[in-house]
Amino acid sequence: MKHIAKGWHSEIYLTERGTVIKRFKEGLYRNFEKEVRILKQLSNYDFVPKLFSFNNEKMEIEMEYIRGINLREFLRRERDRDKIFNVIKKIFEICFILDKHKIQKEEMNNPEKHIIISDDRIVFIDFERAVEKNRPSNVTQFVEYLYKKKEVLEKFGIKLNEKSKVIEYLKKYKKEYTKESLEDLLRNIFNF
Ligand SMILES: Nc1ncnc2c1ncn2[C@@H]1O[C@H](COP(=O)(O)OP(=O)(O)O)[C@@H](O)[C@H]1O
Ligand SMILES: [Mg+2]
């Protein structure tokens, strides 16, 4: 097993089988349990790593290894406006599905390391701190993140509407949690 990353709450290893083992640090049983639960709950979607097995005693989760680059790297490297825009739209769709499942991933306003852009899919990792909420804010938090990136996105030709003009659509979305209100929101953020 090869150590590939040190997380805040875990160590990450790549196995000979080409899978990932996330081993939680001592005392973090709840985080371990939470991540297992959410990966199970979302196992029908390809935007989470496949869960292969878990070991309660060792607090280890064996999951699919996701090849690709994280959102931060992606925004550093990619120059193609349409590709960037498509990735942003897909992330919104995933946030919407999470909202529908009443799972708040947390830190979607700072998701750069936890969104992996793979060749053919986008994958969210690290669910150990997710919370079940009646009014989850994944979409809302990702909007916040985009506004933090406003200048960078503008350089790529993606212009965001003034935030003050978008707030009413954010509120409407958070009231309705519908596809329509999400589309209205996106139309108003990106002016199309
Ligand atoms: N399934 C995976 N596939 C590929 N890389 C992963 C996977 N899980 C974790 N990593 C890598 O390990 C890092 C830390 O994982 P993370 O789940 O965020 O740990 P922690 O919750 O302890 O901070 C990630 O930023 C990523 O680079
Ligand atoms: Mg974490």
mmCIF file with all atom_site columns, C-alpha atoms and ligand atoms in Angstrom:
data_model
loop_
_atom_site.group_PDB
_atom_site.id
_atom_site.type_symbol
_atom_site.label_atom_id
_atom_site.label_alt_id
_atom_site.label_comp_id
_atom_site.label_asym_id
_atom_site.label_entity_id
_atom_site.label_seq_id
_atom_site.pdbx_PDB_ins_code
_atom_site.Cartn_x
_atom_site.Cartn_y
_atom_site.Cartn_z
_atom_site.occupancy
_atom_site.B_iso_or_equiv
_atom_site.pdbx_formal_charge
_atom_site.auth_seq_id
_atom_site.auth_comp_id
_atom_site.auth_asym_id
_atom_site.auth_atom_id
_atom_site.pdbx_PDB_model_num
ATOM   1   C  CA  . MET A 1 1   ? 0.000   0.000  0.000   1.00 0.00 ? 1   MET A CA  1
ATOM   2   C  CA  . LYS A 1 2   ? 1.266   3.386  -0.985  1.00 0.00 ? 2   LYS A CA  1
ATOM   3   C  CA  . HIS A 1 3   ? 0.544   6.490  1.065   1.00 0.00 ? 3   HIS A CA  1
ATOM   4   C  CA  . ILE A 1 4   ? -0.813  9.116  -1.329  1.00 0.00 ? 4   ILE A CA  1
ATOM   5   C  CA  . ALA A 1 5   ? -2.309  11.867 0.779   1.00 0.00 ? 5   ALA A CA  1
ATOM   6   C  CA  . LYS A 1 6   ? -2.681  13.185 4.247   1.00 0.00 ? 6   LYS A CA  1
ATOM   7   C  CA  . GLY A 1 7   ? -6.135  14.502 4.977   1.00 0.00 ? 7   GLY A CA  1
ATOM   8   C  CA  . TRP A 1 8   ? -7.292  16.464 7.993   1.00 0.00 ? 8   TRP A CA  1
ATOM   9   C  CA  . HIS A 1 9   ? -8.961  13.456 9.471   1.00 0.00 ? 9   HIS A CA  1
ATOM   10  C  CA  . SER A 1 10  ? -7.372  10.541 7.715   1.00 0.00 ? 10  SER A CA  1
ATOM   11  C  CA  . GLU A 1 11  ? -4.531  9.038  5.784   1.00 0.00 ? 11  GLU A CA  1
ATOM   12  C  CA  . ILE A 1 12  ? -5.129  8.008  2.205   1.00 0.00 ? 12  ILE A CA  1
ATOM   13  C  CA  . TYR A 1 13  ? -3.492  4.963  0.629   1.00 0.00 ? 13  TYR A CA  1
ATOM   14  C  CA  . LEU A 1 14  ? -3.474  3.442  -2.830  1.00 0.00 ? 14  LEU A CA  1
ATOM   15  C  CA  . THR A 1 15  ? -3.643  -0.335 -2.724  1.00 0.00 ? 15  THR A CA  1
ATOM   16  C  CA  . GLU A 1 16  ? -2.089  -2.876 -5.076  1.00 0.00 ? 16  GLU A CA  1
ATOM   17  C  CA  . ARG A 1 17  ? -5.585  -3.485 -6.402  1.00 0.00 ? 17  ARG A CA  1
ATOM   18  C  CA  . GLY A 1 18  ? -5.783  0.128  -7.478  1.00 0.00 ? 18  GLY A CA  1
ATOM   19  C  CA  . THR A 1 19  ? -8.337  1.091  -4.846  1.00 0.00 ? 19  THR A CA  1
ATOM   20  C  CA  . VAL A 1 20  ? -8.123  3.781  -2.218  1.00 0.00 ? 20  VAL A CA  1
ATOM   21  C  CA  . ILE A 1 21  ? -8.109  3.180  1.507   1.00 0.00 ? 21  ILE A CA  1
ATOM   22  C  CA  . LYS A 1 22  ? -9.132  6.073  3.702   1.00 0.00 ? 22  LYS A CA  1
ATOM   23  C  CA  . ARG A 1 23  ? -8.021  5.363  7.257   1.00 0.00 ? 23  ARG A CA  1
ATOM   24  C  CA  . PHE A 1 24  ? -9.530  7.651  9.848   1.00 0.00 ? 24  PHE A CA  1
ATOM   25  C  CA  . LYS A 1 25  ? -7.491  8.996  12.715  1.00 0.00 ? 25  LYS A CA  1
ATOM   26  C  CA  . GLU A 1 26  ? -8.097  7.762  16.219  1.00 0.00 ? 26  GLU A CA  1
ATOM   27  C  CA  . GLY A 1 27  ? -11.259 8.983  17.868  1.00 0.00 ? 27  GLY A CA  1
ATOM   28  C  CA  . LEU A 1 28  ? -12.979 9.863  14.613  1.00 0.00 ? 28  LEU A CA  1
ATOM   29  C  CA  . TYR A 1 29  ? -15.435 7.003  14.550  1.00 0.00 ? 29  TYR A CA  1
ATOM   30  C  CA  . ARG A 1 30  ? -18.383 9.271  13.861  1.00 0.00 ? 30  ARG A CA  1
ATOM   31  C  CA  . ASN A 1 31  ? -16.682 10.752 10.822  1.00 0.00 ? 31  ASN A CA  1
ATOM   32  C  CA  . PHE A 1 32  ? -15.861 7.277  9.579   1.00 0.00 ? 32  PHE A CA  1
ATOM   33  C  CA  . GLU A 1 33  ? -19.422 6.108  10.086  1.00 0.00 ? 33  GLU A CA  1
ATOM   34  C  CA  . LYS A 1 34  ? -20.847 9.190  8.430   1.00 0.00 ? 34  LYS A CA  1
ATOM   35  C  CA  . GLU A 1 35  ? -18.734 8.768  5.324   1.00 0.00 ? 35  GLU A CA  1
ATOM   36  C  CA  . VAL A 1 36  ? -19.713 5.094  4.988   1.00 0.00 ? 36  VAL A CA  1
ATOM   37  C  CA  . ARG A 1 37  ? -23.376 5.964  5.412   1.00 0.00 ? 37  ARG A CA  1
ATOM   38  C  CA  . ILE A 1 38  ? -23.368 8.714  2.795   1.00 0.00 ? 38  ILE A CA  1
ATOM   39  C  CA  . LEU A 1 39  ? -21.365 6.683  0.265   1.00 0.00 ? 39  LEU A CA  1
ATOM   40  C  CA  . LYS A 1 40  ? -23.928 3.907  0.660   1.00 0.00 ? 40  LYS A CA  1
ATOM   41  C  CA  . GLN A 1 41  ? -26.845 6.261  0.373   1.00 0.00 ? 41  GLN A CA  1
ATOM   42  C  CA  . LEU A 1 42  ? -25.497 7.784  -2.833  1.00 0.00 ? 42  LEU A CA  1
ATOM   43  C  CA  . SER A 1 43  ? -24.137 4.590  -4.349  1.00 0.00 ? 43  SER A CA  1
ATOM   44  C  CA  . ASN A 1 44  ? -26.512 4.764  -7.318  1.00 0.00 ? 44  ASN A CA  1
ATOM   45  C  CA  . TYR A 1 45  ? -24.840 7.941  -8.532  1.00 0.00 ? 45  TYR A CA  1
ATOM   46  C  CA  . ASP A 1 46  ? -21.527 8.092  -10.302 1.00 0.00 ? 46  ASP A CA  1
ATOM   47  C  CA  . PHE A 1 47  ? -20.590 11.398 -8.663  1.00 0.00 ? 47  PHE A CA  1
ATOM   48  C  CA  . VAL A 1 48  ? -19.306 9.614  -5.565  1.00 0.00 ? 48  VAL A CA  1
ATOM   49  C  CA  . PRO A 1 49  ? -16.502 7.024  -5.412  1.00 0.00 ? 49  PRO A CA  1
ATOM   50  C  CA  . LYS A 1 50  ? -17.790 3.457  -5.358  1.00 0.00 ? 50  LYS A CA  1
ATOM   51  C  CA  . LEU A 1 51  ? -17.700 2.001  -1.880  1.00 0.00 ? 51  LEU A CA  1
ATOM   52  C  CA  . PHE A 1 52  ? -15.993 -1.405 -1.924  1.00 0.00 ? 52  PHE A CA  1
ATOM   53  C  CA  . SER A 1 53  ? -15.737 -2.317 1.737   1.00 0.00 ? 53  SER A CA  1
ATOM   54  C  CA  . PHE A 1 54  ? -15.198 -0.907 5.197   1.00 0.00 ? 54  PHE A CA  1
ATOM   55  C  CA  . ASN A 1 55  ? -13.692 -2.076 8.434   1.00 0.00 ? 55  ASN A CA  1
ATOM   56  C  CA  . ASN A 1 56  ? -15.181 -0.783 11.670  1.00 0.00 ? 56  ASN A CA  1
ATOM   57  C  CA  . GLU A 1 57  ? -12.273 -1.846 13.883  1.00 0.00 ? 57  GLU A CA  1
ATOM   58  C  CA  . LYS A 1 58  ? -9.634  -0.246 11.715  1.00 0.00 ? 58  LYS A CA  1
ATOM   59  C  CA  . MET A 1 59  ? -11.872 2.663  10.702  1.00 0.00 ? 59  MET A CA  1
ATOM   60  C  CA  . GLU A 1 60  ? -10.944 2.111  7.086   1.00 0.00 ? 60  GLU A CA  1
ATOM   61  C  CA  . ILE A 1 61  ? -12.977 2.661  3.966   1.00 0.00 ? 61  ILE A CA  1
ATOM   62  C  CA  . GLU A 1 62  ? -11.963 1.028  0.728   1.00 0.00 ? 62  GLU A CA  1
ATOM   63  C  CA  . MET A 1 63  ? -13.288 2.952  -2.220  1.00 0.00 ? 63  MET A CA  1
ATOM   64  C  CA  . GLU A 1 64  ? -12.772 3.618  -5.874  1.00 0.00 ? 64  GLU A CA  1
ATOM   65  C  CA  . TYR A 1 65  ? -9.674  5.580  -6.776  1.00 0.00 ? 65  TYR A CA  1
ATOM   66  C  CA  . ILE A 1 66  ? -10.719 8.642  -8.731  1.00 0.00 ? 66  ILE A CA  1
ATOM   67  C  CA  . ARG A 1 67  ? -8.238  9.666  -11.374 1.00 0.00 ? 67  ARG A CA  1
ATOM   68  C  CA  . GLY A 1 68  ? -8.245  13.276 -12.403 1.00 0.00 ? 68  GLY A CA  1
ATOM   69  C  CA  . ILE A 1 69  ? -7.526  16.756 -11.177 1.00 0.00 ? 69  ILE A CA  1
ATOM   70  C  CA  . ASN A 1 70  ? -9.277  18.709 -8.511  1.00 0.00 ? 70  ASN A CA  1
ATOM   71  C  CA  . LEU A 1 71  ? -11.328 21.809 -9.215  1.00 0.00 ? 71  LEU A CA  1
ATOM   72  C  CA  . ARG A 1 72  ? -8.524  24.130 -8.186  1.00 0.00 ? 72  ARG A CA  1
ATOM   73  C  CA  . GLU A 1 73  ? -6.075  22.547 -10.655 1.00 0.00 ? 73  GLU A CA  1
ATOM   74  C  CA  . PHE A 1 74  ? -8.760  22.440 -13.299 1.00 0.00 ? 74  PHE A CA  1
ATOM   75  C  CA  . LEU A 1 75  ? -9.388  26.182 -13.019 1.00 0.00 ? 75  LEU A CA  1
ATOM   76  C  CA  . ARG A 1 76  ? -5.656  26.819 -13.151 1.00 0.00 ? 76  ARG A CA  1
ATOM   77  C  CA  . ARG A 1 77  ? -5.052  24.756 -16.239 1.00 0.00 ? 77  ARG A CA  1
ATOM   78  C  CA  . GLU A 1 78  ? -8.164  24.873 -18.350 1.00 0.00 ? 78  GLU A CA  1
ATOM   79  C  CA  . ARG A 1 79  ? -8.612  27.758 -20.766 1.00 0.00 ? 79  ARG A CA  1
ATOM   80  C  CA  . ASP A 1 80  ? -11.590 26.571 -22.748 1.00 0.00 ? 80  ASP A CA  1
ATOM   81  C  CA  . ARG A 1 81  ? -14.602 28.630 -21.706 1.00 0.00 ? 81  ARG A CA  1
ATOM   82  C  CA  . ASP A 1 82  ? -17.158 26.007 -22.723 1.00 0.00 ? 82  ASP A CA  1
ATOM   83  C  CA  . LYS A 1 83  ? -15.391 23.240 -20.855 1.00 0.00 ? 83  LYS A CA  1
ATOM   84  C  CA  . ILE A 1 84  ? -15.238 25.326 -17.698 1.00 0.00 ? 84  ILE A CA  1
ATOM   85  C  CA  . PHE A 1 85  ? -18.851 26.324 -18.052 1.00 0.00 ? 85  PHE A CA  1
ATOM   86  C  CA  . ASN A 1 86  ? -19.937 22.720 -18.540 1.00 0.00 ? 86  ASN A CA  1
ATOM   87  C  CA  . VAL A 1 87  ? -18.082 21.637 -15.427 1.00 0.00 ? 87  VAL A CA  1
ATOM   88  C  CA  . ILE A 1 88  ? -19.753 24.395 -13.418 1.00 0.00 ? 88  ILE A CA  1
ATOM   89  C  CA  . LYS A 1 89  ? -23.178 23.358 -14.698 1.00 0.00 ? 89  LYS A CA  1
ATOM   90  C  CA  . LYS A 1 90  ? -22.538 19.728 -13.829 1.00 0.00 ? 90  LYS A CA  1
ATOM   91  C  CA  . ILE A 1 91  ? -21.407 20.673 -10.336 1.00 0.00 ? 91  ILE A CA  1
ATOM   92  C  CA  . PHE A 1 92  ? -24.684 22.544 -9.896  1.00 0.00 ? 92  PHE A CA  1
ATOM   93  C  CA  . GLU A 1 93  ? -26.591 19.444 -10.958 1.00 0.00 ? 93  GLU A CA  1
ATOM   94  C  CA  . ILE A 1 94  ? -24.752 17.390 -8.352  1.00 0.00 ? 94  ILE A CA  1
ATOM   95  C  CA  . CYS A 1 95  ? -25.383 20.026 -5.685  1.00 0.00 ? 95  CYS A CA  1
ATOM   96  C  CA  . PHE A 1 96  ? -29.051 19.911 -6.632  1.00 0.00 ? 96  PHE A CA  1
ATOM   97  C  CA  . ILE A 1 97  ? -29.196 16.138 -6.222  1.00 0.00 ? 97  ILE A CA  1
ATOM   98  C  CA  . LEU A 1 98  ? -27.517 16.440 -2.819  1.00 0.00 ? 98  LEU A CA  1
ATOM   99  C  CA  . ASP A 1 99  ? -30.030 19.116 -1.844  1.00 0.00 ? 99  ASP A CA  1
ATOM   100 C  CA  . LYS A 1 100 ? -32.844 16.808 -2.921  1.00 0.00 ? 100 LYS A CA  1
ATOM   101 C  CA  . HIS A 1 101 ? -31.423 14.069 -0.696  1.00 0.00 ? 101 HIS A CA  1
ATOM   102 C  CA  . LYS A 1 102 ? -31.236 16.549 2.177   1.00 0.00 ? 102 LYS A CA  1
ATOM   103 C  CA  . ILE A 1 103 ? -27.525 15.979 2.492   1.00 0.00 ? 103 ILE A CA  1
ATOM   104 C  CA  . GLN A 1 104 ? -25.474 19.068 3.124   1.00 0.00 ? 104 GLN A CA  1
ATOM   105 C  CA  . LYS A 1 105 ? -21.948 18.233 2.134   1.00 0.00 ? 105 LYS A CA  1
ATOM   106 C  CA  . GLU A 1 106 ? -20.478 21.225 3.968   1.00 0.00 ? 106 GLU A CA  1
ATOM   107 C  CA  . GLU A 1 107 ? -17.752 23.459 2.661   1.00 0.00 ? 107 GLU A CA  1
ATOM   108 C  CA  . MET A 1 108 ? -19.267 23.726 -0.779  1.00 0.00 ? 108 MET A CA  1
ATOM   109 C  CA  . ASN A 1 109 ? -18.193 27.370 -0.580  1.00 0.00 ? 109 ASN A CA  1
ATOM   110 C  CA  . ASN A 1 110 ? -14.634 26.041 -0.551  1.00 0.00 ? 110 ASN A CA  1
ATOM   111 C  CA  . PRO A 1 111 ? -14.826 22.836 -2.567  1.00 0.00 ? 111 PRO A CA  1
ATOM   112 C  CA  . GLU A 1 112 ? -11.646 23.058 -4.597  1.00 0.00 ? 112 GLU A CA  1
ATOM   113 C  CA  . LYS A 1 113 ? -9.995  19.950 -3.227  1.00 0.00 ? 113 LYS A CA  1
ATOM   114 C  CA  . HIS A 1 114 ? -13.093 17.840 -2.949  1.00 0.00 ? 114 HIS A CA  1
ATOM   115 C  CA  . ILE A 1 115 ? -14.364 17.997 -6.474  1.00 0.00 ? 115 ILE A CA  1
ATOM   116 C  CA  . ILE A 1 116 ? -12.399 15.835 -8.876  1.00 0.00 ? 116 ILE A CA  1
ATOM   117 C  CA  . ILE A 1 117 ? -12.731 16.337 -12.595 1.00 0.00 ? 117 ILE A CA  1
ATOM   118 C  CA  . SER A 1 118 ? -12.208 13.011 -14.267 1.00 0.00 ? 118 SER A CA  1
ATOM   119 C  CA  . ASP A 1 119 ? -12.238 12.301 -18.011 1.00 0.00 ? 119 ASP A CA  1
ATOM   120 C  CA  . ASP A 1 120 ? -15.868 11.402 -18.232 1.00 0.00 ? 120 ASP A CA  1
ATOM   121 C  CA  . ARG A 1 121 ? -17.373 12.391 -14.891 1.00 0.00 ? 121 ARG A CA  1
ATOM   122 C  CA  . ILE A 1 122 ? -17.177 14.722 -11.953 1.00 0.00 ? 122 ILE A CA  1
ATOM   123 C  CA  . VAL A 1 123 ? -16.773 13.183 -8.530  1.00 0.00 ? 123 VAL A CA  1
ATOM   124 C  CA  . PHE A 1 124 ? -17.278 14.638 -5.075  1.00 0.00 ? 124 PHE A CA  1
ATOM   125 C  CA  . ILE A 1 125 ? -15.125 13.142 -2.355  1.00 0.00 ? 125 ILE A CA  1
ATOM   126 C  CA  . ASP A 1 126 ? -14.944 13.459 1.420   1.00 0.00 ? 126 ASP A CA  1
ATOM   127 C  CA  . PHE A 1 127 ? -18.390 13.095 2.983   1.00 0.00 ? 127 PHE A CA  1
ATOM   128 C  CA  . GLU A 1 128 ? -17.295 12.551 6.575   1.00 0.00 ? 128 GLU A CA  1
ATOM   129 C  CA  . ARG A 1 129 ? -18.643 15.891 7.686   1.00 0.00 ? 129 ARG A CA  1
ATOM   130 C  CA  . ALA A 1 130 ? -21.878 15.890 5.754   1.00 0.00 ? 130 ALA A CA  1
ATOM   131 C  CA  . VAL A 1 131 ? -25.032 16.695 7.690   1.00 0.00 ? 131 VAL A CA  1
ATOM   132 C  CA  . GLU A 1 132 ? -28.635 15.794 7.123   1.00 0.00 ? 132 GLU A CA  1
ATOM   133 C  CA  . LYS A 1 133 ? -30.638 18.968 6.807   1.00 0.00 ? 133 LYS A CA  1
ATOM   134 C  CA  . ASN A 1 134 ? -34.152 19.869 5.835   1.00 0.00 ? 134 ASN A CA  1
ATOM   135 C  CA  . ARG A 1 135 ? -32.965 22.955 4.029   1.00 0.00 ? 135 ARG A CA  1
ATOM   136 C  CA  . PRO A 1 136 ? -29.531 22.050 2.704   1.00 0.00 ? 136 PRO A CA  1
ATOM   137 C  CA  . SER A 1 137 ? -27.310 24.707 1.141   1.00 0.00 ? 137 SER A CA  1
ATOM   138 C  CA  . ASN A 1 138 ? -25.116 22.929 -1.374  1.00 0.00 ? 138 ASN A CA  1
ATOM   139 C  CA  . VAL A 1 139 ? -26.325 25.004 -4.302  1.00 0.00 ? 139 VAL A CA  1
ATOM   140 C  CA  . THR A 1 140 ? -26.244 28.210 -2.254  1.00 0.00 ? 140 THR A CA  1
ATOM   141 C  CA  . GLN A 1 141 ? -22.742 27.571 -0.994  1.00 0.00 ? 141 GLN A CA  1
ATOM   142 C  CA  . PHE A 1 142 ? -21.478 26.772 -4.445  1.00 0.00 ? 142 PHE A CA  1
ATOM   143 C  CA  . VAL A 1 143 ? -22.896 30.088 -5.659  1.00 0.00 ? 143 VAL A CA  1
ATOM   144 C  CA  . GLU A 1 144 ? -20.875 31.774 -2.904  1.00 0.00 ? 144 GLU A CA  1
ATOM   145 C  CA  . TYR A 1 145 ? -17.777 30.009 -4.128  1.00 0.00 ? 145 TYR A CA  1
ATOM   146 C  CA  . LEU A 1 146 ? -18.389 31.173 -7.701  1.00 0.00 ? 146 LEU A CA  1
ATOM   147 C  CA  . TYR A 1 147 ? -18.666 34.765 -6.568  1.00 0.00 ? 147 TYR A CA  1
ATOM   148 C  CA  . LYS A 1 148 ? -15.350 34.413 -4.763  1.00 0.00 ? 148 LYS A CA  1
ATOM   149 C  CA  . LYS A 1 149 ? -13.938 33.343 -8.158  1.00 0.00 ? 149 LYS A CA  1
ATOM   150 C  CA  . LYS A 1 150 ? -15.693 36.115 -10.095 1.00 0.00 ? 150 LYS A CA  1
ATOM   151 C  CA  . GLU A 1 151 ? -12.510 37.769 -11.403 1.00 0.00 ? 151 GLU A CA  1
ATOM   152 C  CA  . VAL A 1 152 ? -10.898 34.494 -12.415 1.00 0.00 ? 152 VAL A CA  1
ATOM   153 C  CA  . LEU A 1 153 ? -14.028 33.363 -14.218 1.00 0.00 ? 153 LEU A CA  1
ATOM   154 C  CA  . GLU A 1 154 ? -14.294 36.676 -16.036 1.00 0.00 ? 154 GLU A CA  1
ATOM   155 C  CA  . LYS A 1 155 ? -10.838 36.138 -17.469 1.00 0.00 ? 155 LYS A CA  1
ATOM   156 C  CA  . PHE A 1 156 ? -12.169 32.962 -19.036 1.00 0.00 ? 156 PHE A CA  1
ATOM   157 C  CA  . GLY A 1 157 ? -15.133 34.812 -20.504 1.00 0.00 ? 157 GLY A CA  1
ATOM   158 C  CA  . ILE A 1 158 ? -17.641 33.670 -17.902 1.00 0.00 ? 158 ILE A CA  1
ATOM   159 C  CA  . LYS A 1 159 ? -19.316 36.766 -16.587 1.00 0.00 ? 159 LYS A CA  1
ATOM   160 C  CA  . LEU A 1 160 ? -21.406 36.635 -13.415 1.00 0.00 ? 160 LEU A CA  1
ATOM   161 C  CA  . ASN A 1 161 ? -24.321 38.958 -12.873 1.00 0.00 ? 161 ASN A CA  1
ATOM   162 C  CA  . GLU A 1 162 ? -24.152 41.314 -9.897  1.00 0.00 ? 162 GLU A CA  1
ATOM   163 C  CA  . LYS A 1 163 ? -24.765 39.350 -6.735  1.00 0.00 ? 163 LYS A CA  1
ATOM   164 C  CA  . SER A 1 164 ? -27.497 41.699 -5.538  1.00 0.00 ? 164 SER A CA  1
ATOM   165 C  CA  . LYS A 1 165 ? -29.524 40.793 -8.630  1.00 0.00 ? 165 LYS A CA  1
ATOM   166 C  CA  . VAL A 1 166 ? -29.203 37.103 -7.943  1.00 0.00 ? 166 VAL A CA  1
ATOM   167 C  CA  . ILE A 1 167 ? -30.233 37.002 -4.304  1.00 0.00 ? 167 ILE A CA  1
ATOM   168 C  CA  . GLU A 1 168 ? -33.968 36.840 -4.940  1.00 0.00 ? 168 GLU A CA  1
ATOM   169 C  CA  . TYR A 1 169 ? -33.423 33.770 -7.138  1.00 0.00 ? 169 TYR A CA  1
ATOM   170 C  CA  . LEU A 1 170 ? -31.296 32.171 -4.458  1.00 0.00 ? 170 LEU A CA  1
ATOM   171 C  CA  . LYS A 1 171 ? -34.127 32.694 -2.006  1.00 0.00 ? 171 LYS A CA  1
ATOM   172 C  CA  . LYS A 1 172 ? -36.660 31.315 -4.423  1.00 0.00 ? 172 LYS A CA  1
ATOM   173 C  CA  . TYR A 1 173 ? -34.530 28.255 -5.000  1.00 0.00 ? 173 TYR A CA  1
ATOM   174 C  CA  . LYS A 1 174 ? -34.127 27.676 -1.274  1.00 0.00 ? 174 LYS A CA  1
ATOM   175 C  CA  . LYS A 1 175 ? -37.862 27.863 -0.868  1.00 0.00 ? 175 LYS A CA  1
ATOM   176 C  CA  . GLU A 1 176 ? -38.768 25.514 -3.686  1.00 0.00 ? 176 GLU A CA  1
ATOM   177 C  CA  . TYR A 1 177 ? -35.796 23.251 -4.358  1.00 0.00 ? 177 TYR A CA  1
ATOM   178 C  CA  . THR A 1 178 ? -37.082 22.617 -7.861  1.00 0.00 ? 178 THR A CA  1
ATOM   179 C  CA  . LYS A 1 179 ? -35.319 22.150 -11.166 1.00 0.00 ? 179 LYS A CA  1
ATOM   180 C  CA  . GLU A 1 180 ? -37.141 25.228 -12.473 1.00 0.00 ? 180 GLU A CA  1
ATOM   181 C  CA  . SER A 1 181 ? -35.978 27.454 -9.644  1.00 0.00 ? 181 SER A CA  1
ATOM   182 C  CA  . LEU A 1 182 ? -32.452 26.156 -10.115 1.00 0.00 ? 182 LEU A CA  1
ATOM   183 C  CA  . GLU A 1 183 ? -32.591 26.938 -13.831 1.00 0.00 ? 183 GLU A CA  1
ATOM   184 C  CA  . ASP A 1 184 ? -33.938 30.418 -13.097 1.00 0.00 ? 184 ASP A CA  1
ATOM   185 C  CA  . LEU A 1 185 ? -31.079 30.924 -10.686 1.00 0.00 ? 185 LEU A CA  1
ATOM   186 C  CA  . LEU A 1 186 ? -28.453 29.816 -13.206 1.00 0.00 ? 186 LEU A CA  1
ATOM   187 C  CA  . ARG A 1 187 ? -30.003 31.934 -15.960 1.00 0.00 ? 187 ARG A CA  1
ATOM   188 C  CA  . ASN A 1 188 ? -29.728 34.950 -13.717 1.00 0.00 ? 188 ASN A CA  1
ATOM   189 C  CA  . ILE A 1 189 ? -26.199 34.254 -12.538 1.00 0.00 ? 189 ILE A CA  1
ATOM   190 C  CA  . PHE A 1 190 ? -24.832 33.728 -16.044 1.00 0.00 ? 190 PHE A CA  1
ATOM   191 C  CA  . ASN A 1 191 ? -27.161 36.056 -17.990 1.00 0.00 ? 191 ASN A CA  1
ATOM   192 C  CA  . PHE A 1 192 ? -28.521 33.648 -20.565 1.00 0.00 ? 192 PHE A CA  1
HETATM 193 N  N1  . LIG B 2 .   ? -11.338 8.188  -3.680  1.00 0.00 ? 1   LIG B N1  1
HETATM 194 C  C1  . LIG B 2 .   ? -10.269 8.963  -3.908  1.00 0.00 ? 1   LIG B C1  1
HETATM 195 N  N2  . LIG B 2 .   ? -9.669  8.977  -5.115  1.00 0.00 ? 1   LIG B N2  1
HETATM 196 C  C2  . LIG B 2 .   ? -8.591  9.754  -5.338  1.00 0.00 ? 1   LIG B C2  1
HETATM 197 N  N3  . LIG B 2 .   ? -8.036  10.565 -4.418  1.00 0.00 ? 1   LIG B N3  1
HETATM 198 C  C3  . LIG B 2 .   ? -8.593  10.598 -3.192  1.00 0.00 ? 1   LIG B C3  1
HETATM 199 C  C4  . LIG B 2 .   ? -9.736  9.810  -2.860  1.00 0.00 ? 1   LIG B C4  1
HETATM 200 N  N4  . LIG B 2 .   ? -10.070 10.046 -1.569  1.00 0.00 ? 1   LIG B N4  1
HETATM 201 C  C5  . LIG B 2 .   ? -9.174  10.944 -1.118  1.00 0.00 ? 1   LIG B C5  1
HETATM 202 N  N5  . LIG B 2 .   ? -8.278  11.292 -2.074  1.00 0.00 ? 1   LIG B N5  1
HETATM 203 C  C6  . LIG B 2 .   ? -7.152  12.246 -1.943  1.00 0.00 ? 1   LIG B C6  1
HETATM 204 O  O1  . LIG B 2 .   ? -6.818  12.393 -0.579  1.00 0.00 ? 1   LIG B O1  1
HETATM 205 C  C7  . LIG B 2 .   ? -7.041  13.737 -0.134  1.00 0.00 ? 1   LIG B C7  1
HETATM 206 C  C8  . LIG B 2 .   ? -7.613  13.723 1.282   1.00 0.00 ? 1   LIG B C8  1
HETATM 207 O  O2  . LIG B 2 .   ? -8.859  13.057 1.280   1.00 0.00 ? 1   LIG B O2  1
HETATM 208 P  P1  . LIG B 2 .   ? -10.073 13.564 2.169   1.00 0.00 ? 1   LIG B P1  1
HETATM 209 O  O3  . LIG B 2 .   ? -11.192 12.614 1.993   1.00 0.00 ? 1   LIG B O3  1
HETATM 210 O  O4  . LIG B 2 .   ? -10.348 14.999 1.910   1.00 0.00 ? 1   LIG B O4  1
HETATM 211 O  O5  . LIG B 2 .   ? -9.426  13.405 3.649   1.00 0.00 ? 1   LIG B O5  1
HETATM 212 P  P2  . LIG B 2 .   ? -9.828  14.176 4.986   1.00 0.00 ? 1   LIG B P2  1
HETATM 213 O  O6  . LIG B 2 .   ? -11.310 14.075 5.118   1.00 0.00 ? 1   LIG B O6  1
HETATM 214 O  O7  . LIG B 2 .   ? -9.085  13.447 6.064   1.00 0.00 ? 1   LIG B O7  1
HETATM 215 O  O8  . LIG B 2 .   ? -9.367  15.601 4.823   1.00 0.00 ? 1   LIG B O8  1
HETATM 216 C  C9  . LIG B 2 .   ? -7.972  14.333 -1.170  1.00 0.00 ? 1   LIG B C9  1
HETATM 217 O  O9  . LIG B 2 .   ? -7.820  15.726 -1.277  1.00 0.00 ? 1   LIG B O9  1
HETATM 218 C  C10 . LIG B 2 .   ? -7.543  13.623 -2.436  1.00 0.00 ? 1   LIG B C10 1
HETATM 219 O  O10 . LIG B 2 .   ? -6.402  14.233 -2.983  1.00 0.00 ? 1   LIG B O10 1
HETATM 220 MG MG  . MG  B 3 .   ? -12.476 15.721 5.329   1.00 0.00 ? 2   MG  B MG  1
#
